[in-house]
Amino acid sequence: MKDSPILIIGKNGKTGLRVEQRLQALGYATRGVSRSTSAAFDWEDQGSWPAAMAGIRSAYVTFHPDLASPTAEQTIRDFVALAAELGLEHLVLLSGRGEDGARRAEVGLQQGGLDWTIVRSSWFMQNFSENFMIEGILNGELSECVAAISEATGYPVQYAQIPIEDFIDALRGQCAPESLLWLMHELFTVVFDGRNSKPTTGVEEALGRPATDFSEYLRKVMATGAWDRSGMQQQA
Ligand SMILES: NC(=O)c1ccc[n+]([C@@H]2O[C@H](COP(=O)([O-])OP(=O)(O)OC[C@H]3O[C@@H](n4cnc5c(N)ncnc54)[C@H](OP(=O)(O)O)[C@@H]3O)[C@@H](O)[C@H]2O)c1
């Protein structure tokens, strides 16, 4: 399929960025899209989909806000139907482990009649350094794993346990959208209930090497400066 570009939905996301870079390094042409690209792709605007998908045979698909969210299954079904109509042959869908909503969206892909691959990932460590949790780390307060992060960064990061409803209320007070409130509630009451605590052998089976462990991840993030608070301290 090197004759047509591979579509990457979520070009600047945690995995989309890396998938695009690695495909390009292997000599594949890519078309990375999201709401901010010039051929824009917005999951909430189906009118934006056909132009982004024109001339494409295969795609790496990351959904937003989360494949477990209530709208995901139908949206993925609509997306797969359009992909079939436009002549796409193979879709790779990023999914989440232990999430019923994500599983329903996966079935939507599997029933769509195209070749498919599902990458069913657990919680990304990069949420601590590239996502909404970086703010909690920089402010010195967050959830589990903080002892290891605190040791690596050299500044105190505390685990403050608060009732989930207080956390949701605080987010609501910051005008967070309802979809994010739903996602945070689902995350802390379902995804983090222990069902995903044991690593699987999937990474090793797929890549022929063990998954990166948390200490290696810490070492890599420290090298990027993502948790460097020197700028914040100067402003204080
Ligand atoms: N985070 C995890 O730990 C994790 C684990 C397993 C599975 N997953 C799955 O991975 C998928 C992606 O989640 P992620 O956390 O890794 O996010 P991500 O890929 O890092 O997503 C961030 C990107 O989404 C784009 N985006 C935001 N709203 C969009 C919209 N309406 N339409 C199109 N693009 C939009 C943004 O770019 P623009 O601002 O340019 O649009 C942003 O760069 C989700 O479906 C989730 O279920 C996540």
Coordinates of N, CA and C and ligand atoms in Angstrom, one line a residue:
M1 N 0.8 -1.2 0.0 CA 0.0 0.0 0.0 C 0.9 1.3 0.0
K2 N 2.1 1.1 -0.4 CA 3.0 2.3 -0.4 C 2.6 3.4 -1.4
D3 N 1.7 3.0 -2.4 CA 1.3 3.9 -3.4 C 0.3 5.0 -3.0
S4 N -0.4 4.7 -1.8 CA -1.3 5.8 -1.3 C -0.9 6.1 0.1
P5 N -1.1 7.3 0.5 CA -0.7 7.7 1.9 C -1.5 6.9 2.9
I6 N -0.9 6.7 4.1 CA -1.7 6.1 5.2 C -2.2 7.3 6.0
L7 N -3.5 7.2 6.3 CA -4.2 8.2 7.1 C -3.9 8.0 8.6
I8 N -3.5 9.1 9.3 CA -3.3 9.0 10.7 C -4.3 10.0 11.3
I9 N -5.3 9.4 12.0 CA -6.3 10.3 12.7 C -5.8 10.5 14.1
G10 N -5.5 11.8 14.4 CA -5.0 12.1 15.7 C -3.5 12.4 15.6
K11 N -3.2 13.2 14.5 CA -1.8 13.4 14.1 C -0.9 13.9 15.3
N12 N -1.4 14.8 16.1 CA -0.5 15.3 17.2 C -0.8 14.6 18.5
G13 N -1.5 13.5 18.5 CA -1.8 12.8 19.8 C -0.6 12.0 20.2
K14 N -0.8 11.4 21.4 CA 0.3 10.6 22.0 C 0.8 9.5 21.1
T15 N -0.1 8.8 20.5 CA 0.4 7.7 19.6 C 0.4 8.1 18.1
G16 N -0.5 9.0 17.7 CA -0.5 9.4 16.3 C 0.8 10.0 15.8
L17 N 1.4 10.8 16.7 CA 2.7 11.5 16.4 C 3.7 10.4 16.2
R18 N 3.8 9.5 17.1 CA 4.8 8.4 17.0 C 4.6 7.5 15.8
V19 N 3.3 7.1 15.6 CA 3.0 6.2 14.4 C 3.4 6.9 13.1
E20 N 3.1 8.2 13.0 CA 3.4 8.9 11.8 C 4.9 9.0 11.5
Q21 N 5.6 9.4 12.6 CA 7.1 9.5 12.4 C 7.7 8.1 12.0
R22 N 7.2 7.1 12.6 CA 7.8 5.7 12.3 C 7.5 5.2 10.9
L23 N 6.2 5.5 10.5 CA 5.9 5.1 9.1 C 6.7 5.9 8.1
Q24 N 6.9 7.2 8.4 CA 7.7 8.0 7.4 C 9.1 7.5 7.4
A25 N 9.6 7.1 8.6 CA 11.0 6.6 8.6 C 11.1 5.3 7.8
L26 N 10.0 4.6 7.7 CA 10.0 3.3 6.9 C 9.7 3.6 5.4
G27 N 9.5 4.9 5.1 CA 9.3 5.2 3.7 C 7.9 5.3 3.2
Y28 N 7.0 5.2 4.2 CA 5.5 5.3 3.8 C 5.1 6.8 3.7
A29 N 4.3 7.1 2.8 CA 3.7 8.4 2.7 C 2.5 8.4 3.8
T30 N 2.4 9.5 4.5 CA 1.3 9.6 5.5 C 0.5 10.9 5.3
R31 N -0.8 10.8 5.8 CA -1.6 12.0 5.8 C -2.1 12.1 7.3
G32 N -1.5 13.0 8.1 CA -1.8 13.1 9.5 C -2.9 14.2 9.6
V33 N -4.0 13.8 10.3 CA -5.1 14.8 10.4 C -5.6 14.9 11.8
S34 N -6.2 16.1 12.1 CA -6.9 16.3 13.4 C -7.7 17.6 13.1
R35 N -8.3 18.2 14.2 CA -9.1 19.4 13.9 C -8.2 20.5 13.4
S36 N -6.9 20.5 13.8 CA -6.1 21.7 13.5 C -5.3 21.5 12.2
T37 N -5.4 20.5 11.4 CA -4.6 20.3 10.2 C -5.4 21.0 9.0
S38 N -4.7 21.2 7.9 CA -5.3 21.9 6.8 C -6.4 21.1 6.2
A39 N -6.2 19.7 6.0 CA -7.3 18.9 5.7 C -7.8 18.5 7.1
A40 N -8.8 19.2 7.6 CA -9.2 19.0 9.0 C -10.0 17.7 9.1
F41 N -9.9 17.0 10.2 CA -10.8 15.9 10.6 C -11.3 16.1 12.0
D42 N -12.6 16.2 12.1 CA -13.2 16.4 13.4 C -14.2 15.3 13.7
W43 N -14.0 14.5 14.7 CA -15.0 13.4 15.0 C -16.4 13.9 15.2
E44 N -16.5 15.2 15.6 CA -17.8 15.7 15.9 C -18.4 16.4 14.6
D45 N -17.8 16.3 13.5 CA -18.3 17.0 12.3 C -18.1 16.0 11.1
Q46 N -19.1 15.2 10.9 CA -18.9 14.1 9.8 C -18.7 14.7 8.4
G47 N -19.1 16.0 8.3 CA -18.9 16.7 7.0 C -17.4 16.8 6.7
S48 N -16.5 16.8 7.7 CA -15.1 17.0 7.5 C -14.4 15.7 7.1
W49 N -15.1 14.5 7.2 CA -14.4 13.3 7.1 C -14.0 12.9 5.6
P50 N -15.0 13.1 4.6 CA -14.7 12.6 3.3 C -13.4 13.3 2.7
A51 N -13.2 14.6 2.8 CA -12.0 15.2 2.2 C -10.7 14.6 2.8
A52 N -10.8 14.4 4.2 CA -9.6 13.9 4.8 C -9.3 12.5 4.4
M53 N -10.3 11.7 4.0 CA -10.2 10.3 3.7 C -10.0 10.0 2.2
A54 N -10.1 11.0 1.4 CA -10.1 10.8 -0.1 C -8.7 10.2 -0.5
G55 N -8.7 9.2 -1.3 CA -7.5 8.7 -1.9 C -6.7 7.8 -0.9
I56 N -7.3 7.4 0.2 CA -6.6 6.7 1.2 C -7.0 5.2 1.1
R57 N -6.1 4.3 1.4 CA -6.4 2.8 1.4 C -6.4 2.3 2.8
S58 N -5.6 2.9 3.7 CA -5.5 2.3 5.1 C -5.3 3.5 6.1
A59 N -5.8 3.2 7.3 CA -5.7 4.3 8.3 C -5.4 3.8 9.7
Y60 N -4.7 4.7 10.5 CA -4.5 4.4 11.9 C -5.5 5.4 12.6
V61 N -6.4 4.8 13.4 CA -7.5 5.6 13.9 C -7.5 5.8 15.4
T62 N -7.3 7.0 15.9 CA -7.5 7.3 17.3 C -8.8 8.1 17.5
F63 N -9.6 7.7 18.4 CA -10.9 8.4 18.6 C -10.7 9.4 19.6
H64 N -11.6 10.4 19.6 CA -11.6 11.4 20.7 C -13.0 11.8 21.1
P65 N -13.4 11.9 22.4 CA -12.4 12.0 23.5 C -11.9 10.6 24.0
D66 N -12.7 9.6 23.9 CA -12.3 8.3 24.3 C -13.2 7.2 23.7
L67 N -12.6 6.1 23.3 CA -13.4 5.0 22.7 C -14.4 4.4 23.6
A68 N -14.3 4.6 24.9 CA -15.3 4.1 25.9 C -16.5 5.1 26.0
S69 N -16.4 6.3 25.4 CA -17.4 7.2 25.6 C -18.7 6.8 24.9
P70 N -19.9 7.3 25.4 CA -21.2 6.8 24.9 C -21.4 7.0 23.4
T71 N -20.8 8.0 22.8 CA -21.0 8.2 21.4 C -20.1 7.4 20.5
A72 N -19.1 6.8 21.1 CA -18.1 6.2 20.2 C -18.6 5.1 19.3
E73 N -19.4 4.2 19.8 CA -19.8 3.0 19.0 C -20.4 3.5 17.7
Q74 N -21.4 4.4 17.8 CA -22.1 4.8 16.6 C -21.2 5.6 15.7
T75 N -20.4 6.4 16.3 CA -19.5 7.2 15.4 C -18.5 6.3 14.7
I76 N -18.0 5.3 15.4 CA -17.1 4.4 14.7 C -17.8 3.6 13.6
R77 N -19.1 3.2 13.9 CA -19.8 2.5 12.8 C -20.0 3.4 11.6
D78 N -20.3 4.7 11.8 CA -20.5 5.7 10.7 C -19.2 5.8 10.0
F79 N -18.1 5.9 10.7 CA -16.8 6.1 10.1 C -16.4 4.9 9.2
V80 N -16.7 3.7 9.7 CA -16.3 2.5 9.0 C -17.1 2.4 7.7
A81 N -18.4 2.7 7.8 CA -19.3 2.7 6.7 C -18.8 3.6 5.6
L82 N -18.4 4.8 6.0 CA -17.9 5.8 5.0 C -16.5 5.3 4.4
A83 N -15.7 4.7 5.3 CA -14.4 4.2 4.8 C -14.6 3.1 3.7
A84 N -15.6 2.2 3.9 CA -15.9 1.2 3.0 C -16.4 1.8 1.6
E85 N -17.2 2.8 1.8 CA -17.8 3.5 0.6 C -16.7 4.2 -0.2
L86 N -15.7 4.7 0.5 CA -14.6 5.4 -0.2 C -13.5 4.5 -0.6
G87 N -13.6 3.2 -0.4 CA -12.6 2.3 -0.9 C -11.4 2.0 0.0
L88 N -11.5 2.4 1.3 CA -10.4 2.0 2.2 C -10.5 0.5 2.4
E89 N -9.3 -0.1 2.7 CA -9.2 -1.5 2.8 C -8.9 -2.0 4.2
H90 N -8.1 -1.2 4.9 CA -7.6 -1.7 6.2 C -7.7 -0.6 7.3
L91 N -8.3 -0.8 8.4 CA -8.3 0.2 9.5 C -7.6 -0.4 10.7
V92 N -6.8 0.4 11.3 CA -6.1 0.0 12.6 C -6.7 0.9 13.7
L93 N -7.4 0.3 14.7 CA -8.1 1.2 15.7 C -7.4 1.0 17.0
L94 N -7.1 2.2 17.6 CA -6.5 2.2 19.0 C -7.7 2.1 20.0
S95 N -7.6 1.1 20.8 CA -8.7 0.8 21.8 C -8.1 0.8 23.2
G96 N -9.0 0.7 24.2 CA -8.6 0.6 25.6 C -8.9 -0.7 26.2
R97 N -8.1 -1.1 27.1 CA -8.2 -2.4 27.7 C -9.2 -2.3 28.9
G98 N -10.1 -3.3 29.0 CA -11.0 -3.4 30.1 C -12.1 -2.3 30.1
E99 N -12.5 -1.9 29.0 CA -13.6 -0.8 28.9 C -14.7 -1.3 28.0
D100 N -15.9 -1.5 28.6 CA -17.0 -2.0 27.9 C -17.4 -1.2 26.7
G101 N -17.4 0.2 26.8 CA -17.7 1.0 25.7 C -16.8 0.9 24.6
A102 N -15.5 0.7 24.9 CA -14.5 0.6 23.8 C -14.7 -0.8 23.1
R103 N -15.1 -1.8 23.9 CA -15.3 -3.1 23.3 C -16.5 -3.0 22.3
R104 N -17.5 -2.3 22.6 CA -18.7 -2.1 21.7 C -18.2 -1.4 20.4
A105 N -17.3 -0.4 20.6 CA -16.8 0.3 19.4 C -16.0 -0.7 18.5
E106 N -15.2 -1.5 19.2 CA -14.4 -2.5 18.5 C -15.3 -3.4 17.6
V107 N -16.4 -3.8 18.2 CA -17.3 -4.7 17.4 C -17.9 -3.9 16.2
G108 N -18.1 -2.6 16.4 CA -18.5 -1.8 15.2 C -17.5 -1.9 14.1
L109 N -16.3 -1.9 14.4 CA -15.2 -2.0 13.4 C -15.2 -3.4 12.8
Q110 N -15.3 -4.4 13.7 CA -15.2 -5.8 13.2 C -16.3 -6.2 12.3
Q111 N -17.5 -5.5 12.5 CA -18.7 -5.9 11.7 C -18.7 -5.0 10.4
G112 N -17.7 -4.2 10.2 CA -17.8 -3.2 9.1 C -17.4 -3.8 7.7
G113 N -16.8 -5.0 7.7 CA -16.5 -5.6 6.4 C -15.1 -5.3 5.8
L114 N -14.3 -4.5 6.5 CA -13.0 -4.2 6.1 C -12.0 -5.0 6.9
D115 N -10.7 -5.1 6.3 CA -9.7 -5.7 7.2 C -9.5 -4.8 8.4
W116 N -9.2 -5.4 9.5 CA -9.1 -4.5 10.7 C -8.0 -5.1 11.6
T117 N -7.4 -4.1 12.4 CA -6.5 -4.5 13.4 C -6.9 -3.7 14.7
I118 N -7.0 -4.3 15.8 CA -7.3 -3.5 17.0 C -6.1 -3.5 18.0
V119 N -5.6 -2.4 18.3 CA -4.5 -2.3 19.3 C -5.2 -1.9 20.6
R120 N -5.3 -2.9 21.5 CA -6.0 -2.7 22.8 C -5.0 -2.4 23.9
S121 N -4.9 -1.1 24.1 CA -3.8 -0.6 25.1 C -4.3 -0.4 26.5
S122 N -3.5 -0.6 27.4 CA -3.8 -0.2 28.8 C -3.5 1.3 28.9
W123 N -3.6 1.8 30.1 CA -3.4 3.2 30.4 C -1.9 3.6 30.0
F124 N -1.8 4.7 29.3 CA -0.5 5.2 28.8 C 0.3 5.9 29.9
M125 N 1.5 5.5 30.2 CA 2.3 6.3 31.1 C 2.5 7.7 30.7
Q126 N 2.4 8.0 29.4 CA 2.6 9.3 28.8 C 1.5 10.3 29.3
N127 N 0.4 9.7 29.9 CA -0.7 10.6 30.4 C -0.1 11.5 31.5
F128 N 1.0 11.1 32.2 CA 1.7 11.9 33.2 C 2.6 13.0 32.6
S129 N 2.9 12.9 31.4 CA 3.9 13.8 30.8 C 3.4 14.5 29.6
E130 N 2.3 14.0 28.9 CA 1.9 14.6 27.7 C 0.4 14.9 27.7
N131 N -0.2 14.8 28.8 CA -1.7 14.9 28.8 C -2.2 15.7 30.0
F132 N -3.5 15.6 30.3 CA -4.0 16.4 31.3 C -3.4 16.2 32.7
M133 N -2.7 15.1 33.0 CA -2.1 14.9 34.3 C -0.8 15.6 34.5
I134 N -0.2 16.2 33.4 CA 1.1 16.9 33.6 C 0.9 18.1 34.5
E135 N -0.3 18.7 34.4 CA -0.6 19.8 35.3 C -0.5 19.4 36.8
G136 N -1.1 18.3 37.1 CA -1.1 17.8 38.5 C 0.3 17.5 38.9
I137 N 1.2 17.0 38.0 CA 2.6 16.7 38.4 C 3.3 18.0 38.6
L138 N 3.2 18.9 37.7 CA 3.9 20.2 37.8 C 3.5 21.0 39.1
N139 N 2.2 20.8 39.5 CA 1.7 21.5 40.7 C 2.0 20.6 42.0
G140 N 2.7 19.5 41.8 CA 3.2 18.8 42.9 C 2.2 17.9 43.6
E141 N 1.1 17.5 42.9 CA 0.1 16.7 43.5 C -0.6 15.8 42.5
L142 N -0.7 14.6 42.7 CA -1.5 13.7 41.8 C -1.7 12.3 42.4
S143 N -2.0 11.3 41.6 CA -2.4 10.0 42.1 C -1.2 9.1 42.2
E144 N -1.5 7.8 42.0 CA -0.4 6.8 42.2 C 0.8 7.0 41.2
C145 N 1.9 6.4 41.5 CA 3.1 6.5 40.8 C 3.9 7.7 41.2
V146 N 3.3 8.5 42.1 CA 3.9 9.8 42.4 C 5.2 9.7 43.2
A147 N 5.3 8.6 44.0 CA 6.6 8.5 44.7 C 7.8 8.3 43.7
A148 N 7.6 7.5 42.7 CA 8.6 7.3 41.7 C 8.9 8.6 40.9
I149 N 7.8 9.3 40.6 CA 8.0 10.5 39.8 C 8.7 11.6 40.7
S150 N 8.3 11.6 42.0 CA 8.9 12.6 42.9 C 10.4 12.3 43.1
E151 N 10.8 11.0 43.1 CA 12.2 10.7 43.3 C 13.0 11.1 42.0
A152 N 12.4 10.9 40.9 CA 13.0 11.2 39.6 C 13.2 12.7 39.4
T153 N 12.1 13.5 39.8 CA 12.2 14.9 39.5 C 12.9 15.7 40.6
G154 N 13.0 15.1 41.8 CA 13.6 15.7 42.9 C 12.7 16.8 43.6
Y155 N 11.5 16.9 43.3 CA 10.6 17.8 44.0 C 9.4 16.9 44.5
P156 N 8.7 17.4 45.6 CA 7.7 16.6 46.2 C 6.4 16.6 45.4
V157 N 5.9 15.4 45.1 CA 4.6 15.2 44.4 C 3.8 14.3 45.4
Q158 N 2.7 14.8 45.8 CA 1.9 14.0 46.8 C 0.7 13.4 46.2
Y159 N 0.3 12.3 46.7 CA -1.0 11.6 46.3 C -2.1 12.1 47.3
A160 N -3.0 12.9 46.7 CA -4.1 13.3 47.6 C -5.4 12.6 47.1
Q161 N -5.9 11.7 48.1 CA -7.1 11.0 47.7 C -8.3 11.8 48.1
I162 N -9.2 12.1 47.1 CA -10.4 12.8 47.4 C -11.6 12.1 46.8
P163 N -12.8 12.3 47.4 CA -13.9 11.6 46.8 C -14.1 12.0 45.3
I164 N -14.5 11.0 44.5 CA -14.6 11.2 43.1 C -15.5 12.4 42.7
E165 N -16.6 12.5 43.5 CA -17.6 13.6 43.2 C -16.9 15.0 43.5
D166 N -16.0 15.0 44.5 CA -15.4 16.3 44.7 C -14.5 16.7 43.5
F167 N -13.8 15.6 43.0 CA -12.9 15.8 41.8 C -13.7 16.3 40.6
I168 N -14.8 15.7 40.4 CA -15.7 16.0 39.3 C -16.2 17.5 39.5
D169 N -16.6 17.8 40.7 CA -17.1 19.1 41.0 C -16.1 20.2 40.7
A170 N -14.8 19.8 41.1 CA -13.7 20.8 40.9 C -13.5 21.0 39.4
L171 N -13.6 19.9 38.6 CA -13.4 20.1 37.1 C -14.6 20.9 36.6
R172 N -15.8 20.6 37.1 CA -16.9 21.4 36.6 C -16.7 22.9 36.9
G173 N -16.2 23.1 38.1 CA -15.9 24.5 38.5 C -14.9 25.2 37.5
Q174 N -14.0 24.4 36.9 CA -13.1 24.9 35.9 C -13.7 25.0 34.5
C175 N -15.0 24.7 34.4 CA -15.7 24.7 33.1 C -15.3 23.6 32.2
A176 N -14.9 22.5 32.7 CA -14.5 21.4 31.9 C -15.8 20.9 31.2
P177 N -15.6 20.4 29.9 CA -16.8 20.0 29.2 C -17.4 18.7 29.8
E178 N -18.7 18.5 29.6 CA -19.4 17.3 30.1 C -18.7 16.0 29.7
S179 N -18.2 16.0 28.4 CA -17.6 14.7 27.9 C -16.4 14.4 28.8
L180 N -15.6 15.4 29.2 CA -14.4 15.2 30.1 C -14.9 14.7 31.5
L181 N -15.9 15.3 32.0 CA -16.4 14.9 33.3 C -16.8 13.4 33.3
W182 N -17.5 13.0 32.2 CA -17.9 11.6 32.0 C -16.7 10.7 32.0
L183 N -15.7 11.2 31.2 CA -14.5 10.3 31.0 C -13.8 10.2 32.3
M184 N -13.6 11.2 33.1 CA -12.9 11.1 34.4 C -13.6 10.2 35.4
H185 N -15.0 10.3 35.4 CA -15.7 9.5 36.3 C -15.5 8.0 35.9
E186 N -15.6 7.7 34.6 CA -15.5 6.4 34.1 C -14.1 5.8 34.4
L187 N -13.1 6.7 34.2 CA -11.7 6.3 34.4 C -11.5 5.9 35.9
F188 N -11.9 6.7 36.8 CA -11.5 6.5 38.2 C -12.5 5.5 38.9
T189 N -13.7 5.2 38.3 CA -14.5 4.3 39.0 C -14.5 2.9 38.3
V190 N -14.2 2.9 37.0 CA -14.2 1.6 36.3 C -12.8 1.2 35.8
V191 N -12.2 2.0 35.0 CA -10.9 1.6 34.4 C -9.8 1.3 35.4
F192 N -9.9 2.1 36.5 CA -8.9 2.0 37.6 C -9.3 1.2 38.8
D193 N -10.3 0.3 38.6 CA -10.8 -0.5 39.7 C -10.0 -1.8 40.0
G194 N -8.9 -1.9 39.3 CA -8.0 -3.0 39.5 C -8.0 -4.0 38.3
R195 N -9.0 -3.9 37.4 CA -9.1 -4.9 36.3 C -7.9 -4.9 35.4
N196 N -7.3 -3.7 35.3 CA -6.1 -3.6 34.4 C -4.8 -3.5 35.1
S197 N -4.7 -3.9 36.3 CA -3.5 -3.8 37.1 C -2.4 -4.7 36.6
K198 N -2.7 -5.8 36.1 CA -1.7 -6.8 35.7 C -1.3 -6.6 34.3
P199 N 0.0 -6.4 34.0 CA 0.5 -6.3 32.6 C 0.2 -7.6 31.8
T200 N -0.1 -7.5 30.5 CA -0.2 -8.7 29.7 C 1.1 -8.8 28.9
T201 N 1.1 -9.9 28.1 CA 2.3 -10.1 27.3 C 2.1 -9.6 25.8
G202 N 1.1 -8.8 25.6 CA 0.8 -8.3 24.2 C 1.9 -7.6 23.6
V203 N 2.6 -6.7 24.3 CA 3.6 -5.9 23.7 C 4.7 -6.8 23.2
E204 N 5.1 -7.7 24.1 CA 6.2 -8.6 23.7 C 5.9 -9.5 22.5
E205 N 4.6 -9.9 22.5 CA 4.2 -10.8 21.4 C 4.2 -10.0 20.1
A206 N 3.8 -8.8 20.1 CA 3.7 -8.0 18.9 C 5.0 -7.4 18.4
L207 N 5.9 -7.0 19.4 CA 7.1 -6.3 19.0 C 8.4 -7.1 19.2
G208 N 8.3 -8.2 19.9 CA 9.4 -9.0 20.2 C 10.4 -8.5 21.2
R209 N 9.9 -7.5 22.0 CA 10.7 -7.0 23.1 C 9.7 -6.6 24.2
P210 N 10.1 -6.7 25.5 CA 9.2 -6.4 26.6 C 8.7 -4.9 26.5
A211 N 7.6 -4.7 27.1 CA 7.1 -3.3 27.2 C 8.0 -2.5 28.1
T212 N 8.1 -1.2 27.8 CA 8.9 -0.3 28.6 C 8.3 -0.2 30.0
D213 N 9.2 -0.3 31.0 CA 8.7 -0.3 32.4 C 8.7 1.2 32.9
F214 N 8.1 1.4 34.1 CA 7.8 2.8 34.5 C 9.2 3.5 34.8
S215 N 10.2 2.8 35.3 CA 11.4 3.5 35.6 C 12.1 3.9 34.3
E216 N 12.0 3.1 33.2 CA 12.6 3.5 31.9 C 11.8 4.7 31.4
Y217 N 10.5 4.7 31.5 CA 9.7 5.8 31.1 C 10.1 7.1 31.9
L218 N 10.3 7.0 33.2 CA 10.8 8.2 34.0 C 12.1 8.7 33.4
R219 N 13.0 7.8 33.1 CA 14.3 8.3 32.6 C 14.1 9.0 31.3
K220 N 13.3 8.5 30.4 CA 13.1 9.2 29.1 C 12.4 10.6 29.3
V221 N 11.4 10.6 30.2 CA 10.7 11.9 30.4 C 11.7 13.0 31.0
M222 N 12.5 12.5 31.9 CA 13.4 13.5 32.6 C 14.4 14.1 31.5
A223 N 14.7 13.3 30.5 CA 15.6 13.8 29.4 C 14.9 14.8 28.6
T224 N 13.6 14.8 28.5 CA 12.9 15.7 27.7 C 12.6 17.1 28.4
G225 N 12.7 17.1 29.7 CA 12.5 18.4 30.4 C 11.0 18.7 30.7
A226 N 10.1 17.7 30.3 CA 8.6 17.9 30.5 C 8.2 18.2 31.9
W227 N 9.0 17.7 32.9 CA 8.6 18.0 34.3 C 9.5 19.0 34.9
D228 N 10.2 19.8 34.1 CA 11.1 20.8 34.7 C 10.3 22.0 35.2
R229 N 10.4 22.3 36.5 CA 9.6 23.4 37.1 C 10.4 24.7 37.2
S230 N 11.6 24.8 36.7 CA 12.4 26.0 37.0 C 11.7 27.2 36.5
G231 N 11.0 27.2 35.3 CA 10.3 28.3 34.8 C 9.2 28.7 35.7
M232 N 8.5 27.7 36.3 CA 7.3 28.0 37.2 C 7.8 28.7 38.4
Q233 N 9.0 28.2 39.0 CA 9.5 28.8 40.2 C 9.9 30.2 40.1
Q234 N 10.5 30.6 38.9 CA 10.9 31.9 38.6 C 9.7 32.9 38.6
Q235 N 8.6 32.4 38.0 CA 7.4 33.3 37.9 C 6.8 33.5 39.3
A236 N 7.0 32.5 40.3 CA 6.3 32.6 41.5 C 6.8 33.8 42.4
Ligands
LIG1 N1 -4.7 7.9 27.1 C1 -4.7 6.6 27.4 O1 -4.1 6.2 28.4 C2 -5.3 5.6 26.5 C3 -5.2 4.2 26.7 C4 -5.8 3.3 25.9 C5 -6.5 3.7 24.8 N2 -6.7 5.1 24.6 C6 -7.5 5.5 23.5 O2 -6.8 6.3 22.6 C7 -7.6 7.3 21.9 C8 -6.9 8.6 22.0 O3 -6.7 9.0 23.3 P1 -5.4 9.7 23.8 O4 -5.6 10.0 25.2 O5 -4.2 8.9 23.4 O6 -5.5 11.1 23.0 P2 -4.5 11.7 22.0 O7 -4.3 10.7 20.8 O8 -3.2 12.1 22.7 O9 -5.4 12.8 21.5 C9 -5.1 14.2 21.4 C10 -5.4 14.7 20.0 O10 -6.8 14.5 19.7 C11 -7.1 15.6 18.8 N3 -8.6 15.8 18.9 C12 -9.2 16.3 19.9 N4 -10.5 16.4 19.7 C13 -10.7 15.9 18.4 C14 -11.8 15.8 17.6 N5 -13.1 16.2 18.0 N6 -11.6 15.2 16.4 C15 -10.4 14.9 15.9 N7 -9.3 15.0 16.7 C16 -9.4 15.5 17.9 C17 -6.3 16.8 19.2 O11 -5.7 17.4 18.1 P3 -6.4 18.7 17.6 O12 -6.6 19.7 18.7 O13 -5.5 19.3 16.5 O14 -7.7 18.3 17.0 C18 -5.1 16.1 20.0 O15 -3.8 16.3 19.4 C19 -8.9 7.3 22.7 O16 -9.9 6.7 21.9 C20 -8.7 6.4 23.9 O17 -9.9 5.6 24.1 C21 -6.1 6.0 25.4

